[in-house]
Amino acid sequence: MMKGDLLISSMIERAERFFPKKEVVSRTMNGIQRFSYKQIGQRTRKLASRLDEFGISREDKIGTLAWNHHRHLELYFAVPSIGAVVHTINIRLAPEHIVYIINHAEDELIFVDEDVFPLIEATHQNLRTVKAFIVMTDNELPETAVPNVYSYEEWIASGDPDYQFPKDIDEEAPAGMCFTSATTGNPKGVLYTHRSTVLHSMSLAMADTVGASETDVSMPVVPMFHVNAWGMPYVGTWLGSTIVMPGPRFTPKLLAELIEQERVTMTAGVPTIWLGLLKELEENNYDVSSLRAVVCGGSAAPLGMIKTFEKKYNVPFLHAYGMTETSPLATVSRLKSYQRDLPEDELYEERAKQGILVPGLDMKVVGASGEVAWDEEEMGELLLSGPWIADDYYKDDRGEEAFIDGWLHTGDVCTVDEEGVIKIVDRTKDLIKSGGEWISSVDLENAIMAHESVFEASVVSIPDPEWQERPIACVVVHDGKTMTKEELFDFLRPQFAKWWLPDDVLFMEEIPKTSVGKFLKRALRDEVQKHYQV
Amino acid sequence: MMKGDLLISSMIERAERFFPKKEVVSRTMNGIQRFSYKQIGQRTRKLASRLDEFGISREDKIGTLAWNHHRHLELYFAVPSIGAVVHTINIRLAPEHIVYIINHAEDELIFVDEDVFPLIEATHQNLRTVKAFIVMTDNELPETAVPNVYSYEEWIASGDPDYQFPKDIDEEAPAGMCFTSATTGNPKGVLYTHRSTVLHSMSLAMADTVGASETDVSMPVVPMFHVNAWGMPYVGTWLGSTIVMPGPRFTPKLLAELIEQERVTMTAGVPTIWLGLLKELEENNYDVSSLRAVVCGGSAAPLGMIKTFEKKYNVPFLHAYGMTETSPLATVSRLKSYQRDLPEDELYEERAKQGILVPGLDMKVVGASGEVAWDEEEMGELLLSGPWIADDYYKDDRGEEAFIDGWLHTGDVCTVDEEGVIKIVDRTKDLIKSGGEWISSVDLENAIMAHESVFEASVVSIPDPEWQERPIACVVVHDGKTMTKEELFDFLRPQFAKWWLPDDVLFMEEIPKTSVGKFLKRALRDEVQKHYQV
Ligand SMILES: Nc1ncnc2c1ncn2[C@@H]1O[C@H](COP(=O)(O)OP(=O)(O)OP(=O)(O)O)[C@@H](O)[C@H]1O
Ligand SMILES: Nc1ncnc2c1ncn2[C@@H]1O[C@H](COP(=O)(O)OP(=O)(O)OP(=O)(O)O)[C@@H](O)[C@H]1O
Ligand SMILES: [Mg+2]
Ligand SMILES: [Mg+2]
């Protein structure tokens, strides 16, 4: 058989050849623009030729600080297609983190959105390796004292629309780089390869996972600086799907409008996004009947939310689990054919789990005494391996603890039911140890969020002299609703053993979140512990 | 990223772990049997351990002479999982071809069905490398003078059901071997690798190709000795689909019954199989409403047949194209989303074409003056490349003409329309050259088969002193129908230029076919030329 190196350039080439008329719908600061794949292809080739001319070599890192839009998509393809590495940087990180990350990656160039440019103005003097900044805008360049600043459109204007991508790239060469979300500590860098990106795209296109298809109008809400927007821009382009890019600073209203106007069939994001959308749907009328799948991951999807979307709005939900380290698709929650007749409640219980390992990967769940039983009770850490799983962090000692004997130790604790479906109980770092037993903060959160007055909830521990740790519930009540502690306890009591019940409930305006919208338990724990002065 | 070698053993392991209760429904000489994937897994491990004990080493060839059934499936996984090569031999070839193939491949062992065993009795003295014959039967071993004959069930009985598959196999190691169908000459051997098999399985599972899924009840009618039954046993097992194996010497009636009783959702085979099934459906009543896709390839699917299946029986057809050399999936005929509103006639015209290149492969269509225009007119030879395309024939000089500069020259001539959809016009060897212009025998056949009185038809050339070659139509009329030459000419005249019309029509009882049911034009041409004494 031919080796047939799996290269990212072949994905954009397929879109250009077979789907030149299909479109990328891109929202920028200046409104919605449409580009055919023919145009995207030409612009990508122009960009690639300019990078080449600029002297970018194999494995050089190219940074991006950008929202989801067509120019970011062009970078996704142009950079790896010439053998360099597209390094997507989380624009919401603290400036000192961003400086650290850019220096650590040794980025040669930074492509930056106009509204993010002030960040460059504030930090550029600390960026040790960056040779130029290319501002992605439809407007005039901002006046600035920063040297070597170019406009993207002007920069690529002289590029070659017929530039030929080199084909002598090894499939295991690095192609992309993302940092983890910094939920548990400093972000860690992960390098993707051409091989891992193409295989991950194939896995997203499988009917039993996400089933990405040419027929999709696919809207990645998850940021392109967060695990490559879960790979959706890659697979969507490859298959010739229509891609809708929601652009900068979108609101739930804007997402609902895009779904209605563009007839979006598939979209992906974290639960906080969907909670926001749900609120919008409850307040205003939209036609969301085009949706065939709302992919939800990044943190546990609350069962109540899944149910409301499906039963009230007839919008099919797809709960998935993954990490920056896993490209990210690792598990997808889909019922097996013989589970379809489960009673509705069990059916939703099952579907709210993180799901079954996707084809192509391997897993182990390891507890104190080896691999756990598939009994939905025994807990253990999830270990993963396979061709789209990282084998190290980028120049970072922490890799030694996470990658051992060919297995990624996810730091996520789960149970497995007899169907092989995993349920994430907690992160190792968030599990609450009370009287020698574990309490799952995720289970408590899910139960609390199922209460109709609750908008969102998070459970963290405080140290306890007698029990070691005890759970505290932090609750945000829906606008216009009220709730007392007793009401909540009455609601929870029938569902949990007594010792699982939180010691207290703190009503809050907002739960602190990470840059990608996950509950930031580090910060919440600090807040709560300060409150109780423990 | 981890390399994560793509190994066939991981596919059966997935079925065992996640789908132990799902079943393989296997029809043998003794009737229908059901095996769970748990059982199939254990039996496969037993078989693997016995092969290992027997001294089978990496890259050794193991021959099979068998129909589609569970034991053949066990061989599909056990043999490559220990690093050896499963060599599926076409039981319908002439005995001297089979002897040649077994000696050429240097098979160490032959696994043979009981009803095929007479072939071994007749030829065993000429088999130079075979150390033992293992007869796959539920019954007593036949009395025989052949030495070293074992019963499959007895042979694996002492095997280890917990045998661990070695994981130090390189993904590019050989895993399987098939010979081409010998339509145009002697069969040519193709070696598949673990990598090509797993990637090909992924491609079959993509929503935009065949969309193989756990939810499928999948019935490969195409023989397991013909291009690995188009990869369906591999992908079906991997995903935990229910697999229905139609077993030995099935009839259209039996297929229709299996579809009805087992609620088959997806099945695959050559057009002659589906023509036979159609006849059965017209004569007797069956419930075939479970079918979501009848995959049809191997030769051109007649438009009329596709239409009848879809419009009369509501059975969706999926026309695909491939070769032994391409694993085989190369193109699939699916409409693009924006083509769905085509007028019905155009829609069927489009769908009856061979389709669009599957994601992961590359193609070129090369005519006399370089790559052809995508205008549906210019003809050229189809060239293919990619990770599941062969790069040579097994110890065969003919590889030099077929594999050039990284491209497989398919020997198939096609046009490409502006959507990039290919239409196979003919094999290079079957094209009819008349007065310096090409006539497509496939187009004429399709048109003739669309006549309601015609069961099947094939068009071949005879030499012509004036025009070089001229077409002759060979027609088989439906039982109970009649037809005259003039009727046929009246039917064809409005559809073709005058010089395309056949010079004559020969009515026949049957068109000669290859061992896998394709029109055997070599033989037909001889017959026709003898008839005209040219
Ligand atoms: N469906 C899900 N249900 C529950 N948790 C999930 C789900 N999907 C992802 N997660 C959590 O998100 C983690 C992966 O997130 P990501 O790679 O974005 O960085 P992070 O782990 O949040 O940040 P860091 O590793 O820097 O602390 C997983 O390890 C898991 O804890
Ligand atoms: N959908 C299809 N439409 C038309 N022709 C097809 C289709 N699918 C396959 N074919 C034909 O079948 C060929 C591949 O068949 P296969 O590999 O079984 O051996 P063969 O070409 O028939 O035999 P040999 O190569 O030994 O002469 C293709 O090259 C093509 O000619
Ligand atoms: Mg993490
Ligand atoms: Mg051939």
mmCIF file with all atom_site columns, N, CA, C and O in Angstrom, chain A residues 2-3 14 17-18 21 171 195 205 207-208 213-214 336-337 340 357 362-363 389 419, chain B residues 2-3 14 17-18 21 171 195 205 207-208 213-215 336-337 357 362-363 389 419:
data_model
loop_
_atom_site.group_PDB
_atom_site.id
_atom_site.type_symbol
_atom_site.label_atom_id
_atom_site.label_alt_id
_atom_site.label_comp_id
_atom_site.label_asym_id
_atom_site.label_entity_id
_atom_site.label_seq_id
_atom_site.pdbx_PDB_ins_code
_atom_site.Cartn_x
_atom_site.Cartn_y
_atom_site.Cartn_z
_atom_site.occupancy
_atom_site.B_iso_or_equiv
_atom_site.pdbx_formal_charge
_atom_site.auth_seq_id
_atom_site.auth_comp_id
_atom_site.auth_asym_id
_atom_site.auth_atom_id
_atom_site.pdbx_PDB_model_num
ATOM 1   N N  . MET A 1 2   ? 0.365   2.302  -0.635  1.00 0.00 ? 2   MET A N  1
ATOM 2   C CA . MET A 1 2   ? 1.064   3.581  -0.574  1.00 0.00 ? 2   MET A CA 1
ATOM 3   C C  . MET A 1 2   ? 1.032   4.072  0.872   1.00 0.00 ? 2   MET A C  1
ATOM 4   O O  . MET A 1 2   ? 0.060   3.835  1.577   1.00 0.00 ? 2   MET A O  1
ATOM 5   N N  . LYS A 1 3   ? 2.087   4.770  1.287   1.00 0.00 ? 3   LYS A N  1
ATOM 6   C CA . LYS A 1 3   ? 2.051   5.355  2.625   1.00 0.00 ? 3   LYS A CA 1
ATOM 7   C C  . LYS A 1 3   ? 0.939   6.405  2.689   1.00 0.00 ? 3   LYS A C  1
ATOM 8   O O  . LYS A 1 3   ? 0.124   6.408  3.595   1.00 0.00 ? 3   LYS A O  1
ATOM 9   N N  . ARG A 1 14  ? -9.057  19.434 -1.018  1.00 0.00 ? 14  ARG A N  1
ATOM 10  C CA . ARG A 1 14  ? -10.327 18.761 -1.318  1.00 0.00 ? 14  ARG A CA 1
ATOM 11  C C  . ARG A 1 14  ? -11.481 19.766 -1.384  1.00 0.00 ? 14  ARG A C  1
ATOM 12  O O  . ARG A 1 14  ? -12.324 19.702 -2.279  1.00 0.00 ? 14  ARG A O  1
ATOM 13  N N  . ARG A 1 17  ? -11.278 21.770 -4.653  1.00 0.00 ? 17  ARG A N  1
ATOM 14  C CA . ARG A 1 17  ? -11.558 21.024 -5.879  1.00 0.00 ? 17  ARG A CA 1
ATOM 15  C C  . ARG A 1 17  ? -13.005 20.600 -5.988  1.00 0.00 ? 17  ARG A C  1
ATOM 16  O O  . ARG A 1 17  ? -13.595 20.679 -7.049  1.00 0.00 ? 17  ARG A O  1
ATOM 17  N N  . PHE A 1 18  ? -13.543 20.096 -4.860  1.00 0.00 ? 18  PHE A N  1
ATOM 18  C CA . PHE A 1 18  ? -14.855 19.465 -4.953  1.00 0.00 ? 18  PHE A CA 1
ATOM 19  C C  . PHE A 1 18  ? -15.993 20.348 -4.446  1.00 0.00 ? 18  PHE A C  1
ATOM 20  O O  . PHE A 1 18  ? -17.143 20.101 -4.738  1.00 0.00 ? 18  PHE A O  1
ATOM 21  N N  . LYS A 1 21  ? -17.912 26.021 -4.605  1.00 0.00 ? 21  LYS A N  1
ATOM 22  C CA . LYS A 1 21  ? -19.041 26.944 -4.468  1.00 0.00 ? 21  LYS A CA 1
ATOM 23  C C  . LYS A 1 21  ? -19.573 27.020 -3.047  1.00 0.00 ? 21  LYS A C  1
ATOM 24  O O  . LYS A 1 21  ? -20.315 27.948 -2.726  1.00 0.00 ? 21  LYS A O  1
ATOM 25  N N  . GLU A 1 171 ? 3.944   12.976 7.911   1.00 0.00 ? 171 GLU A N  1
ATOM 26  C CA . GLU A 1 171 ? 2.662   13.121 8.611   1.00 0.00 ? 171 GLU A CA 1
ATOM 27  C C  . GLU A 1 171 ? 2.836   13.300 10.112  1.00 0.00 ? 171 GLU A C  1
ATOM 28  O O  . GLU A 1 171 ? 1.954   13.829 10.775  1.00 0.00 ? 171 GLU A O  1
ATOM 29  N N  . ARG A 1 195 ? -0.729  14.064 11.091  1.00 0.00 ? 195 ARG A N  1
ATOM 30  C CA . ARG A 1 195 ? -1.398  12.769 11.261  1.00 0.00 ? 195 ARG A CA 1
ATOM 31  C C  . ARG A 1 195 ? -2.522  12.853 12.289  1.00 0.00 ? 195 ARG A C  1
ATOM 32  O O  . ARG A 1 195 ? -3.640  12.414 12.044  1.00 0.00 ? 195 ARG A O  1
ATOM 33  N N  . ALA A 1 205 ? -15.940 12.675 11.560  1.00 0.00 ? 205 ALA A N  1
ATOM 34  C CA . ALA A 1 205 ? -16.829 12.461 10.417  1.00 0.00 ? 205 ALA A CA 1
ATOM 35  C C  . ALA A 1 205 ? -17.540 11.120 10.481  1.00 0.00 ? 205 ALA A C  1
ATOM 36  O O  . ALA A 1 205 ? -18.400 10.837 9.658   1.00 0.00 ? 205 ALA A O  1
ATOM 37  N N  . ALA A 1 207 ? -20.122 8.313  11.407  1.00 0.00 ? 207 ALA A N  1
ATOM 38  C CA . ALA A 1 207 ? -21.548 8.392  11.724  1.00 0.00 ? 207 ALA A CA 1
ATOM 39  C C  . ALA A 1 207 ? -21.802 8.167  13.220  1.00 0.00 ? 207 ALA A C  1
ATOM 40  O O  . ALA A 1 207 ? -22.719 8.753  13.790  1.00 0.00 ? 207 ALA A O  1
ATOM 41  N N  . ASP A 1 208 ? -20.994 7.343  13.868  1.00 0.00 ? 208 ASP A N  1
ATOM 42  C CA . ASP A 1 208 ? -21.242 7.024  15.280  1.00 0.00 ? 208 ASP A CA 1
ATOM 43  C C  . ASP A 1 208 ? -20.643 8.030  16.257  1.00 0.00 ? 208 ASP A C  1
ATOM 44  O O  . ASP A 1 208 ? -20.782 7.856  17.472  1.00 0.00 ? 208 ASP A O  1
ATOM 45  N N  . SER A 1 213 ? -20.505 16.259 8.138   1.00 0.00 ? 213 SER A N  1
ATOM 46  C CA . SER A 1 213 ? -20.890 15.944 6.763   1.00 0.00 ? 213 SER A CA 1
ATOM 47  C C  . SER A 1 213 ? -20.907 17.192 5.888   1.00 0.00 ? 213 SER A C  1
ATOM 48  O O  . SER A 1 213 ? -21.074 18.312 6.378   1.00 0.00 ? 213 SER A O  1
ATOM 49  N N  . GLU A 1 214 ? -20.785 16.964 4.604   1.00 0.00 ? 214 GLU A N  1
ATOM 50  C CA . GLU A 1 214 ? -20.929 18.056 3.641   1.00 0.00 ? 214 GLU A CA 1
ATOM 51  C C  . GLU A 1 214 ? -22.270 18.745 3.819   1.00 0.00 ? 214 GLU A C  1
ATOM 52  O O  . GLU A 1 214 ? -22.400 19.955 3.623   1.00 0.00 ? 214 GLU A O  1
ATOM 53  N N  . LYS A 1 336 ? -26.474 2.924  22.443  1.00 0.00 ? 336 LYS A N  1
ATOM 54  C CA . LYS A 1 336 ? -26.356 1.780  21.537  1.00 0.00 ? 336 LYS A CA 1
ATOM 55  C C  . LYS A 1 336 ? -27.744 1.437  21.003  1.00 0.00 ? 336 LYS A C  1
ATOM 56  O O  . LYS A 1 336 ? -28.757 1.771  21.626  1.00 0.00 ? 336 LYS A O  1
ATOM 57  N N  . SER A 1 337 ? -27.769 0.723  19.893  1.00 0.00 ? 337 SER A N  1
ATOM 58  C CA . SER A 1 337 ? -29.071 0.471  19.254  1.00 0.00 ? 337 SER A CA 1
ATOM 59  C C  . SER A 1 337 ? -30.035 -0.205 20.216  1.00 0.00 ? 337 SER A C  1
ATOM 60  O O  . SER A 1 337 ? -31.220 0.122  20.230  1.00 0.00 ? 337 SER A O  1
ATOM 61  N N  . ARG A 1 340 ? -32.243 1.913  22.897  1.00 0.00 ? 340 ARG A N  1
ATOM 62  C CA . ARG A 1 340 ? -33.196 2.934  22.483  1.00 0.00 ? 340 ARG A CA 1
ATOM 63  C C  . ARG A 1 340 ? -34.545 2.831  23.181  1.00 0.00 ? 340 ARG A C  1
ATOM 64  O O  . ARG A 1 340 ? -35.275 3.814  23.253  1.00 0.00 ? 340 ARG A O  1
ATOM 65  N N  . LEU A 1 357 ? -16.004 5.484  24.380  1.00 0.00 ? 357 LEU A N  1
ATOM 66  C CA . LEU A 1 357 ? -14.734 5.775  23.705  1.00 0.00 ? 357 LEU A CA 1
ATOM 67  C C  . LEU A 1 357 ? -14.931 5.790  22.188  1.00 0.00 ? 357 LEU A C  1
ATOM 68  O O  . LEU A 1 357 ? -15.559 4.890  21.638  1.00 0.00 ? 357 LEU A O  1
ATOM 69  N N  . ASP A 1 362 ? -7.828  4.017  22.786  1.00 0.00 ? 362 ASP A N  1
ATOM 70  C CA . ASP A 1 362 ? -7.866  2.967  23.803  1.00 0.00 ? 362 ASP A CA 1
ATOM 71  C C  . ASP A 1 362 ? -7.987  3.643  25.163  1.00 0.00 ? 362 ASP A C  1
ATOM 72  O O  . ASP A 1 362 ? -7.563  4.786  25.333  1.00 0.00 ? 362 ASP A O  1
ATOM 73  N N  . MET A 1 363 ? -8.608  2.955  26.129  1.00 0.00 ? 363 MET A N  1
ATOM 74  C CA . MET A 1 363 ? -8.772  3.545  27.457  1.00 0.00 ? 363 MET A CA 1
ATOM 75  C C  . MET A 1 363 ? -8.596  2.503  28.551  1.00 0.00 ? 363 MET A C  1
ATOM 76  O O  . MET A 1 363 ? -8.716  1.302  28.315  1.00 0.00 ? 363 MET A O  1
ATOM 77  N N  . ILE A 1 389 ? -3.789  11.352 20.679  1.00 0.00 ? 389 ILE A N  1
ATOM 78  C CA . ILE A 1 389 ? -3.548  11.679 22.078  1.00 0.00 ? 389 ILE A CA 1
ATOM 79  C C  . ILE A 1 389 ? -2.094  12.155 22.206  1.00 0.00 ? 389 ILE A C  1
ATOM 80  O O  . ILE A 1 389 ? -1.183  11.525 21.661  1.00 0.00 ? 389 ILE A O  1
ATOM 81  N N  . GLU A 1 419 ? -22.155 -0.920 30.026  1.00 0.00 ? 419 GLU A N  1
ATOM 82  C CA . GLU A 1 419 ? -22.068 -0.712 28.576  1.00 0.00 ? 419 GLU A CA 1
ATOM 83  C C  . GLU A 1 419 ? -20.733 -0.089 28.155  1.00 0.00 ? 419 GLU A C  1
ATOM 84  O O  . GLU A 1 419 ? -20.518 0.181  26.978  1.00 0.00 ? 419 GLU A O  1
ATOM 85  N N  . MET B 1 2   ? 1.056   10.713 20.263  1.00 0.00 ? 2   MET B N  1
ATOM 86  C CA . MET B 1 2   ? 1.433   9.307  20.218  1.00 0.00 ? 2   MET B CA 1
ATOM 87  C C  . MET B 1 2   ? 1.344   8.846  18.768  1.00 0.00 ? 2   MET B C  1
ATOM 88  O O  . MET B 1 2   ? 0.481   9.307  18.034  1.00 0.00 ? 2   MET B O  1
ATOM 89  N N  . LYS B 1 3   ? 2.204   7.911  18.377  1.00 0.00 ? 3   LYS B N  1
ATOM 90  C CA . LYS B 1 3   ? 2.073   7.334  17.031  1.00 0.00 ? 3   LYS B CA 1
ATOM 91  C C  . LYS B 1 3   ? 0.752   6.596  16.943  1.00 0.00 ? 3   LYS B C  1
ATOM 92  O O  . LYS B 1 3   ? -0.010  6.762  15.998  1.00 0.00 ? 3   LYS B O  1
ATOM 93  N N  . ARG B 1 14  ? -12.168 -3.744 20.316  1.00 0.00 ? 14  ARG B N  1
ATOM 94  C CA . ARG B 1 14  ? -13.254 -2.797 20.568  1.00 0.00 ? 14  ARG B CA 1
ATOM 95  C C  . ARG B 1 14  ? -14.617 -3.501 20.585  1.00 0.00 ? 14  ARG B C  1
ATOM 96  O O  . ARG B 1 14  ? -15.446 -3.249 21.458  1.00 0.00 ? 14  ARG B O  1
ATOM 97  N N  . ARG B 1 17  ? -14.986 -5.473 23.837  1.00 0.00 ? 17  ARG B N  1
ATOM 98  C CA . ARG B 1 17  ? -15.126 -4.674 25.057  1.00 0.00 ? 17  ARG B CA 1
ATOM 99  C C  . ARG B 1 17  ? -16.437 -3.939 25.121  1.00 0.00 ? 17  ARG B C  1
ATOM 100 O O  . ARG B 1 17  ? -17.069 -3.878 26.162  1.00 0.00 ? 17  ARG B O  1
ATOM 101 N N  . PHE B 1 18  ? -16.799 -3.312 24.012  1.00 0.00 ? 18  PHE B N  1
ATOM 102 C CA . PHE B 1 18  ? -17.926 -2.388 24.064  1.00 0.00 ? 18  PHE B CA 1
ATOM 103 C C  . PHE B 1 18  ? -19.228 -2.988 23.513  1.00 0.00 ? 18  PHE B C  1
ATOM 104 O O  . PHE B 1 18  ? -20.299 -2.455 23.793  1.00 0.00 ? 18  PHE B O  1
ATOM 105 N N  . LYS B 1 21  ? -22.434 -8.046 23.568  1.00 0.00 ? 21  LYS B N  1
ATOM 106 C CA . LYS B 1 21  ? -23.751 -8.669 23.408  1.00 0.00 ? 21  LYS B CA 1
ATOM 107 C C  . LYS B 1 21  ? -24.240 -8.619 21.956  1.00 0.00 ? 21  LYS B C  1
ATOM 108 O O  . LYS B 1 21  ? -25.161 -9.325 21.595  1.00 0.00 ? 21  LYS B O  1
ATOM 109 N N  . GLU B 1 171 ? 2.272   -0.530 11.801  1.00 0.00 ? 171 GLU B N  1
ATOM 110 C CA . GLU B 1 171 ? 1.019   -0.381 11.061  1.00 0.00 ? 171 GLU B CA 1
ATOM 111 C C  . GLU B 1 171 ? 1.192   -0.596 9.560   1.00 0.00 ? 171 GLU B C  1
ATOM 112 O O  . GLU B 1 171 ? 0.230   -0.891 8.871   1.00 0.00 ? 171 GLU B O  1
ATOM 113 N N  . ARG B 1 195 ? -2.431  -0.491 8.476   1.00 0.00 ? 195 ARG B N  1
ATOM 114 C CA . ARG B 1 195 ? -2.770  0.919  8.281   1.00 0.00 ? 195 ARG B CA 1
ATOM 115 C C  . ARG B 1 195 ? -3.846  1.093  7.215   1.00 0.00 ? 195 ARG B C  1
ATOM 116 O O  . ARG B 1 195 ? -4.844  1.795  7.435   1.00 0.00 ? 195 ARG B O  1
ATOM 117 N N  . ALA B 1 205 ? -16.866 4.430  7.535   1.00 0.00 ? 205 ALA B N  1
ATOM 118 C CA . ALA B 1 205 ? -17.711 4.857  8.658   1.00 0.00 ? 205 ALA B CA 1
ATOM 119 C C  . ALA B 1 205 ? -18.079 6.329  8.575   1.00 0.00 ? 205 ALA B C  1
ATOM 120 O O  . ALA B 1 205 ? -18.875 6.826  9.374   1.00 0.00 ? 205 ALA B O  1
ATOM 121 N N  . ALA B 1 207 ? -19.898 9.647  7.579   1.00 0.00 ? 207 ALA B N  1
ATOM 122 C CA . ALA B 1 207 ? -21.290 9.909  7.211   1.00 0.00 ? 207 ALA B CA 1
ATOM 123 C C  . ALA B 1 207 ? -21.434 10.179 5.715   1.00 0.00 ? 207 ALA B C  1
ATOM 124 O O  . ALA B 1 207 ? -22.444 9.820  5.118   1.00 0.00 ? 207 ALA B O  1
ATOM 125 N N  . ASP B 1 208 ? -20.435 10.798 5.101   1.00 0.00 ? 208 ASP B N  1
ATOM 126 C CA . ASP B 1 208 ? -20.551 11.161 3.688   1.00 0.00 ? 208 ASP B CA 1
ATOM 127 C C  . ASP B 1 208 ? -20.189 10.039 2.721   1.00 0.00 ? 208 ASP B C  1
ATOM 128 O O  . ASP B 1 208 ? -20.243 10.240 1.500   1.00 0.00 ? 208 ASP B O  1
ATOM 129 N N  . SER B 1 213 ? -22.249 2.031  10.812  1.00 0.00 ? 213 SER B N  1
ATOM 130 C CA . SER B 1 213 ? -22.585 2.431  12.177  1.00 0.00 ? 213 SER B CA 1
ATOM 131 C C  . SER B 1 213 ? -22.922 1.228  13.037  1.00 0.00 ? 213 SER B C  1
ATOM 132 O O  . SER B 1 213 ? -23.334 0.184  12.528  1.00 0.00 ? 213 SER B O  1
ATOM 133 N N  . GLU B 1 214 ? -22.801 1.417  14.336  1.00 0.00 ? 214 GLU B N  1
ATOM 134 C CA . GLU B 1 214 ? -23.240 0.392  15.290  1.00 0.00 ? 214 GLU B CA 1
ATOM 135 C C  . GLU B 1 214 ? -24.698 0.053  15.070  1.00 0.00 ? 214 GLU B C  1
ATOM 136 O O  . GLU B 1 214 ? -25.126 -1.095 15.253  1.00 0.00 ? 214 GLU B O  1
ATOM 137 N N  . THR B 1 215 ? -25.478 1.006  14.674  1.00 0.00 ? 215 THR B N  1
ATOM 138 C CA . THR B 1 215 ? -26.912 0.781  14.508  1.00 0.00 ? 215 THR B CA 1
ATOM 139 C C  . THR B 1 215 ? -27.237 -0.059 13.273  1.00 0.00 ? 215 THR B C  1
ATOM 140 O O  . THR B 1 215 ? -28.383 -0.445 13.083  1.00 0.00 ? 215 THR B O  1
ATOM 141 N N  . LYS B 1 336 ? -24.463 16.332 -3.622  1.00 0.00 ? 336 LYS B N  1
ATOM 142 C CA . LYS B 1 336 ? -24.109 17.444 -2.731  1.00 0.00 ? 336 LYS B CA 1
ATOM 143 C C  . LYS B 1 336 ? -25.388 18.108 -2.246  1.00 0.00 ? 336 LYS B C  1
ATOM 144 O O  . LYS B 1 336 ? -26.432 18.026 -2.914  1.00 0.00 ? 336 LYS B O  1
ATOM 145 N N  . SER B 1 337 ? -25.276 18.802 -1.131  1.00 0.00 ? 337 SER B N  1
ATOM 146 C CA . SER B 1 337 ? -26.497 19.343 -0.531  1.00 0.00 ? 337 SER B CA 1
ATOM 147 C C  . SER B 1 337 ? -27.255 20.232 -1.522  1.00 0.00 ? 337 SER B C  1
ATOM 148 O O  . SER B 1 337 ? -28.472 20.200 -1.577  1.00 0.00 ? 337 SER B O  1
ATOM 149 N N  . LEU B 1 357 ? -14.817 11.387 -5.262  1.00 0.00 ? 357 LEU B N  1
ATOM 150 C CA . LEU B 1 357 ? -13.678 10.811 -4.546  1.00 0.00 ? 357 LEU B CA 1
ATOM 151 C C  . LEU B 1 357 ? -13.923 10.836 -3.036  1.00 0.00 ? 357 LEU B C  1
ATOM 152 O O  . LEU B 1 357 ? -14.355 11.856 -2.493  1.00 0.00 ? 357 LEU B O  1
ATOM 153 N N  . ASP B 1 362 ? -6.608  10.900 -3.408  1.00 0.00 ? 362 ASP B N  1
ATOM 154 C CA . ASP B 1 362 ? -6.360  11.927 -4.418  1.00 0.00 ? 362 ASP B CA 1
ATOM 155 C C  . ASP B 1 362 ? -6.593  11.295 -5.788  1.00 0.00 ? 362 ASP B C  1
ATOM 156 O O  . ASP B 1 362 ? -6.437  10.092 -5.951  1.00 0.00 ? 362 ASP B O  1
ATOM 157 N N  . MET B 1 363 ? -7.004  12.113 -6.755  1.00 0.00 ? 363 MET B N  1
ATOM 158 C CA . MET B 1 363 ? -7.267  11.571 -8.094  1.00 0.00 ? 363 MET B CA 1
ATOM 159 C C  . MET B 1 363 ? -6.819  12.537 -9.188  1.00 0.00 ? 363 MET B C  1
ATOM 160 O O  . MET B 1 363 ? -6.671  13.733 -8.960  1.00 0.00 ? 363 MET B O  1
ATOM 161 N N  . ILE B 1 389 ? -4.463  2.816  -1.195  1.00 0.00 ? 389 ILE B N  1
ATOM 162 C CA . ILE B 1 389 ? -4.260  2.439  -2.599  1.00 0.00 ? 389 ILE B CA 1
ATOM 163 C C  . ILE B 1 389 ? -2.951  1.631  -2.685  1.00 0.00 ? 389 ILE B C  1
ATOM 164 O O  . ILE B 1 389 ? -1.941  2.034  -2.101  1.00 0.00 ? 389 ILE B O  1
ATOM 165 N N  . GLU B 1 419 ? -19.137 19.039 -11.069 1.00 0.00 ? 419 GLU B N  1
ATOM 166 C CA . GLU B 1 419 ? -19.142 18.827 -9.623  1.00 0.00 ? 419 GLU B CA 1
ATOM 167 C C  . GLU B 1 419 ? -18.006 17.910 -9.167  1.00 0.00 ? 419 GLU B C  1
ATOM 168 O O  . GLU B 1 419 ? -17.894 17.601 -7.976  1.00 0.00 ? 419 GLU B O  1
#
